[in-house]
Amino acid sequence: MLYYLFRFLEQFGISGAHIWSYISFRSLLALILSLVISAWFGEKFIKYLKRKQITEVQRDAKIDPFGTSKIGVPSMGGIIIIVAILVPVLLLGRLRNIYLILMIITTVWLGFLGGMDDFIKIFRKNKDGLKGRYKIVGQVGIGLIVGLVLWMSPDVKINENIAIEKQNGKEMVIQHRAEARKSLKTTIPFVKGHNLDYANIMSFMGKYKTAAGWILFVVMTIFVVTAVSNGANLNDGMDGMCAGNSAIIGVALGILAYVSSHIQFAGYLNIMYIPGSQELVVFFCAFIGALIGFLWYNAYPAQVFMGDTGSLTIGGIIAVGAIIIHKELMLPILCGIFFVESLSVIMQVWYYKLGKRRGVKQRIFKRTPIHDNFRTLDSQLDPDCTYVCKHPRGAVHESKITIRFWIVTIILAALTIITLKIR
């Protein structure tokens, strides 16, 4: 809103109005504003949650060998994150930008879905929350919407990066196509040229390969949104864990969005130029500020939990942001922690069921998701069950586990950005 107001005032020669056209100014202002809103509104909202007794009632205190009780801590703190994101974005963003609209819709959609899950857990006293099939339908729904909009909207275009060989045959020059157009290409790490075309994957469809490529893209969008939002949800098990990891991931995506929206940087890095994606920098700065402000209260010992309201929303934002800038194939690296958390649960369930069919009790880890494995004492294990991995032998304090996971995510974020030059 303020962007359009000051652009209007600029026509009358109002001093300083032109500064609102700079993406760097609006992005940094969004970061500061979201951090302040998250910290200020967070304090008020936590007091409200305590008054209304909207608190955590399901967590088992026995899980923590250090005896930290999680019962009675306010939940649904994800509302703090959502408000701290949306207010700066609505004030400072270009609201007619299709990419920004998609990010706002994703935030509201998954915030509502996660809120319904938390509502059932807290007010209906049902520890299972929203039934899994309804949660999946909601995640698939937003993935389908995002995929179809990116397919059909005339505003979604890119300038493809192409390599032109000079006459001497020894030097390559990276240029972008003069005209922006619809494209099914996405960035793939560690490969020369960086581009993977979904249409080429479906080349066996002959003359229908382009249509089939778009269908594959929509399916991929649904899968990525569902997988990353569930991964973030599983990562939300320790104080500050998910918020810290997601803030680091947000920094990496903000950098990738900026270089994708800058034609000189895009040319230097040999990646596609995406006009309009600079508005994602404003969004991700608000995202980072909101998470840092939330950490003020969510760091150990937590005064509030984000709940599914926050974790599902965070995962969806990361997934949709990466898809918009054509970097979804980099998410297994960037969101490596989320990937390992999800994989540990899948492996644990599969291995346990495999043993159950043979009449034996067996597990791979002491407990999953994987972060819980590190804070579980051997004395807490089932004596009738065999475990493949009992490392570490003693329990690690959750604050140390959280910091170590942050460090791993920083390394993965740096590696993701480095892949733009490693090929």
XYZ file of C-alpha atoms in Angstrom:
423
model
C 0.000 0.000 0.000
C 2.717 2.473 0.974
C 4.605 1.622 -2.214
C 1.706 2.862 -4.363
C 1.110 5.879 -2.130
C 4.679 7.144 -2.400
C 4.900 6.380 -6.120
C 1.809 8.579 -6.474
C 3.381 11.333 -4.352
C 6.538 11.124 -6.464
C 4.591 12.608 -9.368
C 4.246 15.832 -7.353
C 7.960 16.071 -6.634
C 7.692 15.089 -2.956
C 11.249 14.812 -1.641
C 12.318 11.263 -0.772
C 9.284 9.572 -2.358
C 11.469 7.926 -5.011
C 13.278 5.828 -2.383
C 10.258 3.503 -2.194
C 11.068 2.220 -5.673
C 14.301 0.644 -4.377
C 13.901 -3.011 -3.506
C 16.768 -2.835 -0.995
C 15.019 -0.082 0.998
C 11.654 -1.812 1.111
C 13.212 -5.204 1.925
C 15.280 -3.969 4.852
C 12.338 -1.934 6.129
C 10.170 -5.081 5.917
C 12.768 -7.024 7.921
C 12.902 -4.395 10.677
C 9.140 -3.924 10.797
C 8.403 -7.664 10.931
C 10.953 -8.158 13.708
C 9.431 -5.348 15.768
C 5.872 -6.606 15.176
C 6.854 -10.174 16.062
C 8.560 -9.099 19.290
C 5.926 -6.538 20.353
C 2.808 -8.412 19.247
C 4.329 -11.673 20.505
C 4.428 -10.428 24.099
C 0.796 -9.277 23.966
C -0.368 -12.449 22.247
C 1.411 -14.775 24.694
C -0.324 -13.033 27.606
C -3.649 -13.462 25.792
C -3.004 -17.171 25.196
C -2.202 -17.665 28.877
C -5.369 -15.847 29.961
C -7.472 -18.021 27.660
C -5.479 -21.145 28.670
C -4.610 -21.922 25.055
C -1.645 -23.967 26.187
C 0.256 -27.141 25.329
C -1.360 -30.152 26.977
C -0.192 -33.090 24.891
C 3.595 -33.192 25.208
C 5.029 -36.002 27.293
C 7.486 -34.617 29.862
C 9.197 -38.024 30.003
C 10.670 -37.412 26.546
C 13.060 -34.822 28.005
C 15.580 -36.522 30.326
C 16.515 -33.124 31.765
C 13.055 -32.778 33.239
C 11.905 -29.662 31.405
C 8.127 -29.666 31.402
C 6.466 -28.472 28.211
C 2.963 -28.675 29.627
C 1.254 -25.321 30.115
C 3.316 -23.424 27.522
C 1.064 -21.427 25.148
C 0.657 -22.875 21.666
C -0.588 -21.538 18.320
C 2.265 -19.036 18.344
C 2.443 -19.405 14.587
C -0.171 -16.638 14.480
C 2.573 -14.272 15.662
C 4.731 -15.276 12.688
C 1.872 -14.959 10.189
C 0.847 -11.478 11.400
C 4.480 -10.307 11.445
C 4.875 -11.459 7.824
C 1.623 -10.190 6.345
C 1.565 -6.676 7.826
C 4.943 -5.547 6.375
C 4.273 -7.312 3.077
C 0.885 -5.624 2.671
C 2.381 -2.251 3.567
C 5.612 -2.421 1.575
C 5.041 -4.883 -1.262
C 3.731 -4.368 -4.777
C 0.397 -6.078 -4.270
C -0.309 -6.502 -7.983
C 2.741 -8.741 -8.334
C 1.564 -12.300 -9.083
C 4.409 -13.875 -7.119
C 3.649 -11.833 -4.007
C -0.044 -12.713 -4.315
C 0.822 -16.425 -4.399
C 3.007 -16.095 -1.302
C 0.248 -14.296 0.600
C -2.330 -16.928 -0.409
C 0.049 -19.719 0.673
C 0.624 -18.063 4.050
C -3.083 -17.607 4.780
C -4.098 -21.024 3.399
C -1.584 -23.115 5.347
C -1.935 -20.886 8.407
C -5.634 -21.708 8.439
C -4.953 -25.419 7.877
C -2.420 -25.552 10.720
C -4.721 -23.465 12.909
C -7.524 -25.994 12.463
C -5.137 -28.764 13.522
C -4.075 -26.845 16.655
C -7.690 -25.904 17.428
C -8.746 -29.565 17.476
C -5.769 -30.538 19.645
C -6.279 -27.766 22.199
C -10.014 -27.104 22.333
C -11.341 -30.537 21.390
C -8.680 -32.293 23.494
C -7.902 -34.588 20.577
C -4.141 -35.214 20.512
C -4.317 -36.446 16.889
C -5.578 -33.064 15.678
C -6.921 -32.695 12.158
C -7.228 -36.031 10.398
C -4.245 -36.783 8.206
C -6.284 -37.071 5.010
C -7.763 -33.591 5.472
C -4.311 -32.143 6.107
C -2.979 -33.780 2.942
C -5.972 -32.501 0.947
C -5.204 -28.974 2.171
C -1.530 -29.243 1.246
C -2.322 -30.750 -2.150
C -4.914 -28.022 -2.702
C -2.498 -25.121 -2.261
C 0.126 -26.963 -4.322
C -2.420 -27.381 -7.122
C -3.400 -23.711 -6.994
C 0.213 -22.531 -7.125
C 1.100 -24.930 -9.936
C -1.905 -23.988 -12.069
C -1.401 -20.241 -11.564
C 2.256 -20.478 -12.578
C 1.146 -22.484 -15.603
C -1.720 -20.275 -16.770
C -0.917 -16.733 -15.618
C 0.374 -14.501 -18.458
C 2.428 -12.576 -15.880
C 4.643 -15.595 -15.128
C 7.494 -15.433 -17.618
C 11.262 -15.772 -17.563
C 14.207 -14.824 -19.737
C 16.092 -18.063 -20.292
C 19.850 -18.094 -19.926
C 21.693 -19.307 -23.009
C 25.397 -19.870 -23.661
C 26.794 -18.394 -26.886
C 30.136 -19.642 -28.121
C 32.442 -17.006 -29.574
C 34.077 -17.515 -32.939
C 37.417 -18.585 -31.477
C 35.608 -21.551 -29.973
C 37.280 -21.136 -26.609
C 35.101 -18.654 -24.788
C 31.444 -18.864 -23.787
C 29.268 -15.817 -23.186
C 26.124 -16.099 -21.079
C 23.185 -14.090 -22.375
C 19.455 -14.047 -21.751
C 16.785 -14.260 -24.408
C 15.571 -10.813 -25.371
C 11.923 -11.649 -24.741
C 10.435 -13.077 -21.543
C 8.299 -16.131 -22.162
C 6.672 -19.119 -20.485
C 9.208 -21.781 -19.682
C 9.324 -25.206 -18.084
C 12.993 -24.947 -17.217
C 14.246 -25.131 -13.651
C 17.672 -24.778 -12.101
C 19.502 -27.998 -11.326
C 22.680 -28.018 -9.205
C 26.083 -29.365 -10.255
C 25.162 -29.494 -13.967
C 26.705 -27.299 -16.671
C 24.087 -24.937 -18.033
C 22.098 -25.322 -14.807
C 18.790 -25.951 -16.584
C 16.444 -28.934 -16.595
C 13.405 -28.791 -18.865
C 10.304 -30.658 -17.662
C 9.138 -30.851 -21.286
C 12.283 -32.772 -22.229
C 11.568 -35.296 -19.480
C 8.196 -35.915 -21.133
C 9.640 -36.044 -24.671
C 8.235 -39.573 -25.111
C 4.807 -37.882 -25.378
C 5.789 -36.521 -28.792
C 3.879 -33.410 -29.826
C 2.133 -33.384 -26.440
C 5.377 -33.122 -24.494
C 4.881 -29.447 -23.562
C 1.414 -30.053 -22.095
C 2.706 -33.172 -20.354
C 5.640 -31.136 -19.041
C 3.280 -28.619 -17.447
C 1.288 -31.440 -15.852
C 4.548 -32.855 -14.475
C 5.423 -29.377 -13.168
C 2.081 -29.097 -11.334
C 2.537 -32.579 -9.835
C 6.063 -31.607 -8.781
C 4.721 -28.431 -7.161
C 2.163 -30.419 -5.174
C 4.839 -32.887 -4.047
C 7.323 -30.193 -3.020
C 4.763 -28.163 -1.051
C 3.492 -31.252 0.763
C 6.948 -32.655 1.486
C 8.551 -29.426 2.737
C 5.577 -28.389 4.895
C 5.511 -31.837 6.514
C 9.295 -31.726 6.970
C 9.054 -28.376 8.752
C 6.249 -29.770 10.895
C 8.432 -32.716 11.977
C 11.369 -30.383 12.687
C 9.236 -28.410 15.131
C 10.012 -30.506 18.203
C 12.529 -28.494 20.205
C 12.639 -24.907 21.418
C 13.832 -22.659 18.604
C 14.595 -25.541 16.249
C 12.203 -24.928 13.354
C 12.211 -21.122 13.626
C 16.017 -20.918 13.559
C 16.474 -23.377 10.704
C 13.742 -21.696 8.664
C 15.210 -18.206 9.165
C 18.541 -19.447 7.766
C 16.762 -21.064 4.815
C 14.855 -17.799 4.294
C 18.146 -15.886 4.004
C 19.355 -18.259 1.277
C 16.074 -18.030 -0.640
C 16.096 -14.233 -0.348
C 19.579 -14.145 -1.893
C 18.512 -16.517 -4.675
C 15.392 -14.436 -5.350
C 17.472 -11.253 -5.552
C 20.058 -12.600 -8.006
C 17.254 -14.140 -10.092
C 15.586 -10.725 -10.368
C 18.804 -8.877 -11.303
C 19.731 -9.428 -14.946
C 23.452 -8.731 -14.444
C 23.779 -11.117 -11.497
C 21.662 -13.720 -13.273
C 23.959 -13.483 -16.302
C 27.094 -13.774 -14.175
C 25.762 -16.844 -12.338
C 24.322 -18.379 -15.522
C 20.791 -18.690 -14.161
C 17.477 -17.626 -15.642
C 16.312 -14.045 -15.182
C 12.833 -13.838 -13.597
C 11.231 -10.379 -13.964
C 9.099 -9.456 -10.945
C 10.712 -11.905 -8.545
C 12.345 -9.019 -6.658
C 9.126 -8.718 -4.648
C 9.976 -12.076 -3.106
C 12.964 -10.375 -1.481
C 10.537 -8.131 0.421
C 8.523 -11.181 1.449
C 11.527 -13.218 2.573
C 12.936 -10.302 4.553
C 9.593 -10.083 6.379
C 9.742 -13.877 6.815
C 13.247 -13.702 8.335
C 12.351 -10.807 10.644
C 9.196 -12.544 11.853
C 11.115 -15.720 12.710
C 13.927 -13.883 14.496
C 11.373 -11.930 16.518
C 9.545 -15.162 17.323
C 12.823 -16.681 18.548
C 12.847 -14.010 21.265
C 10.121 -16.060 22.956
C 10.635 -19.483 21.388
C 14.333 -19.934 22.261
C 15.049 -22.324 25.124
C 13.204 -22.378 27.458
C 10.270 -21.584 25.187
C 7.561 -19.193 26.324
C 5.416 -20.128 23.327
C 5.210 -22.872 20.683
C 4.425 -22.162 17.047
C 2.260 -25.278 16.670
C 1.138 -26.560 13.289
C -0.165 -23.037 12.622
C 3.430 -21.949 12.254
C 5.282 -25.046 11.047
C 2.974 -25.900 8.134
C 2.956 -22.256 7.049
C 6.747 -21.972 7.222
C 7.252 -25.123 5.160
C 4.746 -23.985 2.540
C 6.369 -20.549 2.233
C 9.790 -22.109 1.687
C 8.453 -24.551 -0.909
C 6.397 -22.049 -2.922
C 9.168 -19.441 -2.828
C 11.666 -21.947 -4.229
C 9.235 -23.064 -6.946
C 8.548 -19.491 -8.069
C 12.258 -18.770 -8.612
C 12.752 -22.171 -10.284
C 15.036 -23.507 -7.533
C 12.874 -26.383 -6.231
C 15.495 -28.992 -7.147
C 17.904 -27.292 -4.740
C 15.597 -27.870 -1.765
C 16.990 -31.333 -0.881
C 20.269 -29.530 -0.161
C 18.907 -26.314 1.340
C 16.259 -28.088 3.435
C 18.509 -31.044 4.215
C 17.494 -30.988 7.891
C 13.790 -31.216 6.986
C 14.590 -34.023 4.540
C 16.516 -36.056 7.127
C 13.777 -35.537 9.732
C 11.148 -36.897 7.329
C 13.383 -39.723 6.136
C 14.123 -40.841 9.706
C 10.400 -41.205 10.446
C 9.760 -43.113 7.196
C 12.687 -45.468 7.854
C 11.649 -46.026 11.465
C 8.060 -46.903 10.577
C 9.121 -49.151 7.682
C 11.699 -51.036 9.775
C 9.314 -51.472 12.706
C 6.546 -52.855 10.469
C 9.060 -55.164 8.783
C 9.964 -56.662 12.134
C 6.348 -56.829 13.261
C 5.506 -59.115 10.342
C 8.221 -61.473 11.597
C 7.055 -61.238 15.187
C 9.996 -59.187 16.503
C 10.260 -55.646 17.853
C 12.943 -53.632 16.105
C 13.757 -50.010 15.443
C 16.553 -48.164 13.676
C 16.770 -45.143 15.991
C 16.031 -44.706 19.660
C 13.273 -42.264 18.754
C 12.182 -40.237 15.738
C 12.146 -37.598 14.299
C 15.917 -37.776 14.352
C 16.382 -34.827 16.746
C 14.598 -36.823 19.480
C 17.120 -39.639 19.041
C 19.858 -37.406 20.453
C 18.058 -36.578 23.709
C 16.873 -40.090 24.573
C 18.567 -42.025 27.373
C 19.209 -45.754 27.067
C 17.140 -46.217 30.240
C 14.109 -44.901 28.328
C 14.338 -47.594 25.655
C 12.092 -50.644 25.379
C 14.126 -53.623 26.720
C 12.196 -55.999 24.440
C 13.145 -54.050 21.303
C 16.402 -54.154 19.337
C 17.917 -50.912 18.055
C 20.280 -50.504 15.111
C 21.565 -47.101 16.237
C 21.989 -46.264 19.924
C 24.267 -43.294 19.363
C 24.712 -41.170 21.368
C 24.844 -43.344 24.482
C 23.908 -40.426 26.701
C 21.345 -37.701 26.178
C 22.289 -34.331 24.700
C 20.539 -31.210 25.974
C 17.985 -29.890 23.505
C 19.512 -26.395 23.352
C 22.795 -27.937 22.159
C 20.963 -30.110 19.613
C 19.139 -27.039 18.314
C 22.327 -24.995 17.891
C 24.048 -27.889 16.105
C 21.120 -28.271 13.720
C 21.323 -24.519 13.011
C 25.024 -24.884 12.188
C 24.285 -27.732 9.775
C 21.593 -25.625 8.085
C 24.026 -22.695 7.708
C 26.488 -25.032 5.968
C 23.737 -26.392 3.700
C 22.526 -22.867 2.864
C 26.058 -21.807 1.934
C 26.491 -24.966 -0.152
C 23.214 -24.268 -1.971
C 24.399 -20.814 -3.012
C 27.843 -22.163 -3.953
C 26.226 -24.703 -6.325
C 25.426 -21.776 -8.628
C 29.131 -21.679 -9.492
C 29.960 -25.394 -9.090
C 29.121 -27.125 -12.344
